[in-house]
Amino acid sequence: MRGVDVLPAIRSSRYDLPLTYDPGDLDLSVGDVVRVPLGNRDTIGFVVSSPYDLKEPRELRRVRERAGDAKAFDETGLRLAEFVAERYLCTLGEALGAVVLGSAVPRVADVLQRAPDPPTASRSVPAALVALIWEEFEESFPLERLLRHPEARRIADRRTLLAHVRTLVRQNALHRVARVAEGRVRERRVRVLEPGDAPIRGRKAEALIAFVRANPGIGRADAILAGFSNAVITRALRGGAVRELLVRGERSPLPPGSAQRPAPTPEQREVLARIAEVLERGGAETMLLYGVTGSGKTFVYIESIQRVLGMGGRAIVLVPEISLTPQAAARFRAAFGSRVAVIHSALSERARFDAWDACARGEVDVVVGARSAVFAPLRDVRMIVVDESHDPSYKQDNVPRYHAVAVARERMRLAGGLLVLGSATPSLESYAAARAGQIPLLTLRHRATAQPLPEVRVVDLREEFQAGNRAIFSSALVQALGERMERGEKSILFVNRRGSAGSLLCRTCGAAIHCPRCSVALSVHRSERLLRCHYCDFQMPIPERCPACGEPSLADLGVGTERVDREVRRLFPEARVLRMDSDTTTRIGDHARILAAFEAQGDVLVGTQMVAKGLDFPTVTLAAVVAADLGLNIADFRAAERSFALIAQVCGRSGRARRGEAIVQTYAPEHPAIRFAAAHDYEGYASAELAERAEVAFPPARRLVYLGVIGRDRARTAHTAERYARILRDAELAEVLGPAPYPIARVNEEWRYRIAVKARRLKAVTEFVRAEILPLARADGKTRLAINVDP
Ligand code: ADP
Ligand code: ZN
């Protein structure tokens, strides 16, 4: 008798282990999606084993049928999910959630059905929302689509929207149905654009036609990535100026190797030789590539991948999501043509699935993508490159809380391949490992373009303030901007906060306006006339008077991108200023459009982290950090390390092809993160910071596990956290700190307490938590446990 293991794809801790079923005469293998009976109903499940012979015959329920013909994951994906579940203390189902592409498999979704007519009198629901639903949406639509709609988000935050939906359901204006949505993507098709016959007017539309003519067979997704909006494409399609063809299984046929390849610099040649040596030898290995900004790391990646392909292997390149610019994508496209799949957020779910499917069919040799691309179902992967490997976005901040570098290392361990960690500011973990001789260190100390790193000026804002300048720009920065404007060169201004100000402060009574649900001040968004919570999305109109004392003396405190944008325009009315942050990039393709506009005709680009990474514009000769202290004052043991990396990255945008400079404005010029960054001294900074971490026994000197206890009832949550901490201390496995309130103690009406466990041996701690704490947490209905391993 035969059995097969199936993991029910439902969110319930009761079913976090696979169940054994009778495969019947179905020919099943790992990753198949099936319908199985569970209790008195059917559910969807993933096959997680090959069919095997049972030792003893027993009563088994039978798999009903396959649900769709696409596989949800391959053997490697399953092995990596098992690793994630074990290392990060989550269930296998949660771990698979990161591996499986949502749209590829059937799932249960909440769908809303609209009554024919809008409700007449609905006092509690805004008329704008009713109009939106009855005018813009179809008769039935997924709830999520409404919650994400930009128009709806302007009307209210997510929670309020949900409340409005409930009201409409109660009024029978909307009906809610749970549907098993079929896997939406069945056949692999690419939407390809070609010129049509009808004429069209308009600058953007004409540019689109020219683009489509110049790139025969270009995909719609690529046109969006190149900066054309969906609206422009749709208009051109409707008017017949462009036609869209659904092509089976073809990728955009861009010519491979069309770009001129420069000769490597002596440093690059040395690094390439050492990588080649390891590749030829084979076997699992990790290498750290420390190369200053502009040293040509991408060139090293591409040349090394060529070698891997020549050996019959394949490769994955991970990049931080926001640095996957059209520029970066174009470099990989130029090198690998149709054999590369670039997976970025501007792709539709269908296009993403197409890319995934192309990997599984062996039609792709190189995958370039953000964090989750580490799970790509590609065979024979012999090298994984992690670019900007220190970047915080490699750690997923919701369940499963995995680190892509750790998963990549495991993948290369299983496959016997090479992991290359590239960075201008390596994480202290990887740098310490290199210094200790555990992994080889490869170094690029010079820029590839023969330009030196920009000179960095640190401006002390305290002196500036004493000299009577209360503006957000120092006189040095104003002067430097003015010179750039005169010379027609470009500038990048980095501010680590969106909105116009950090908070609204009453100059009379000193009160700041806080979020009613969280323990943080509300951020000011002047252009929308709103106060917003950056944690729970709460929003309210900006009040005229202080709610506490009634005086009209509210003033903005701290700066954000919006305010900096306004200030540049005020000082230089003729400047062409672009702003890039998560408020200006809500739609697919916004990111690319802003960068294209900056490249073509912009003078100043203002933005958050999005402008700090990966941009390679030759005429940028000024990069400035407007408020370097913003990131330093966060209560996180990595705050200084992150600030150092960001400042170094921002400065690195300047002077790539012409001599450039950088300016760092700060109230703490003596802080090591700022001092060393200004001197381009990564090694000096890393040594100092490593010594300090060793002193206080924080990573990388120890492994860290945070156990967060979260609940609505403050006393009960604190008490539960105390209890877990006591159990951990009694076990004497590691040093246990806390519980203490999180730096932000309350979010979305829940109180949060945190225990920090500092371990010499991680495994002993995770095993203990799994055995002793998890069962307690599962049994407690009043609190949740949020585990973060290697935060
Ligand atoms: P990094 O990723 O290290 O910041 P990039 O790979 O973006 O650096 O390279 C910076 C610039 O140097 C790019 O414009 C690239 O085209 C150029 N470059 C890289 N290698 C060479 C080389 N060997 N010869 C000439 N230019 C190069
Ligand atoms: Zn809030």
Coordinates of N, CA, C and O and ligand atoms in Angstrom, one line a residue, residues 262-265 268 291-299 301 331 387 444 448-449 614 616 653 656, ligand 1:
P262 N 33.7 46.4 -21.5 CA 35.0 47.0 -21.2 C 36.0 45.9 -20.7 O 35.6 44.8 -20.3
A263 N 37.3 46.2 -20.8 CA 38.3 45.3 -20.3 C 38.3 45.5 -18.8 O 38.1 46.6 -18.3
P264 N 38.5 44.4 -18.0 CA 38.5 44.6 -16.5 C 39.7 45.4 -16.1 O 40.8 45.4 -16.7
T265 N 39.5 46.1 -15.0 CA 40.6 46.8 -14.4 C 41.5 45.8 -13.7 O 41.1 44.7 -13.5
Q268 N 39.8 44.3 -10.8 CA 38.7 43.4 -11.2 C 39.2 42.0 -11.7 O 38.7 41.0 -11.5
G291 N 33.7 46.1 -2.3 CA 34.2 47.0 -3.3 C 33.5 48.3 -3.2 O 32.3 48.4 -3.0
V292 N 34.3 49.4 -3.2 CA 33.7 50.7 -2.9 C 32.7 51.1 -4.0 O 32.6 50.4 -5.0
T293 N 31.9 52.1 -3.7 CA 30.8 52.4 -4.7 C 31.4 52.8 -6.0 O 32.4 53.6 -6.0
G294 N 30.9 52.2 -7.1 CA 31.4 52.6 -8.4 C 32.7 51.8 -8.8 O 33.3 52.1 -9.8
S295 N 33.0 50.7 -8.0 CA 34.2 50.0 -8.3 C 33.9 48.9 -9.4 O 34.9 48.2 -9.7
G296 N 32.7 48.8 -9.8 CA 32.4 47.9 -10.9 C 32.1 46.5 -10.4 O 32.5 45.5 -11.0
K297 N 31.3 46.4 -9.4 CA 31.0 45.0 -8.9 C 30.0 44.3 -9.8 O 30.2 43.1 -10.1
T298 N 29.1 45.1 -10.5 CA 28.2 44.5 -11.4 C 29.0 43.8 -12.6 O 28.6 42.7 -13.0
F299 N 30.0 44.5 -13.0 CA 30.9 43.9 -14.1 C 31.4 42.6 -13.6 O 31.4 41.6 -14.4
Y301 N 30.1 40.6 -11.4 CA 29.0 39.6 -11.3 C 28.8 39.0 -12.7 O 28.7 37.8 -12.9
R331 N 21.4 46.2 -17.8 CA 22.8 45.7 -17.9 C 22.8 44.2 -18.0 O 23.5 43.6 -18.7
D387 N 23.8 41.2 -4.2 CA 24.4 42.5 -4.3 C 23.9 43.4 -3.1 O 22.8 43.2 -2.7
L444 N 37.9 45.5 -3.9 CA 38.0 46.5 -4.9 C 38.1 47.9 -4.3 O 37.1 48.4 -3.8
A448 N 36.0 52.0 -10.9 CA 36.4 51.5 -12.2 C 36.6 52.6 -13.2 O 37.2 52.4 -14.2
T449 N 36.0 53.7 -12.9 CA 35.9 54.8 -13.9 C 37.1 55.8 -13.8 O 37.1 56.8 -14.4
G614 N 22.2 52.0 -5.9 CA 22.2 51.5 -7.2 C 22.2 52.5 -8.4 O 22.4 52.1 -9.5
D616 N 23.3 55.0 -11.0 CA 24.6 55.3 -11.7 C 24.4 56.3 -12.8 O 24.2 56.0 -13.9
R653 N 26.8 58.0 -4.9 CA 26.1 58.4 -6.1 C 26.8 59.5 -6.8 O 26.5 59.8 -8.0
R656 N 30.6 60.0 -10.4 CA 31.0 58.8 -11.0 C 31.8 59.0 -12.3 O 32.7 58.2 -12.6
Ligands
ADP1 P1 29.3 49.3 -8.2 O1 28.2 48.3 -8.4 O2 30.5 48.7 -7.6 O3 28.9 50.6 -7.5 P2 29.1 49.6 -11.0 O4 29.1 48.2 -11.4 O5 27.8 50.3 -11.0 O6 29.8 49.8 -9.6 O7 30.1 50.4 -11.9 C1 30.3 51.8 -11.9 C2 30.6 52.3 -13.3 O8 31.8 51.8 -13.7 C3 29.5 51.9 -14.3 O9 29.2 53.0 -15.1 C4 30.3 50.8 -15.1 O10 29.8 50.8 -16.4 C5 31.7 51.3 -15.0 N1 32.7 50.2 -15.1 C6 32.7 49.0 -14.5 N2 33.8 48.3 -14.8 C7 34.4 49.0 -15.7 C8 35.7 48.7 -16.5 N3 36.4 47.6 -16.3 N4 36.0 49.7 -17.4 C9 35.3 50.8 -17.5 N5 34.2 51.1 -16.9 C10 33.7 50.2 -16.0

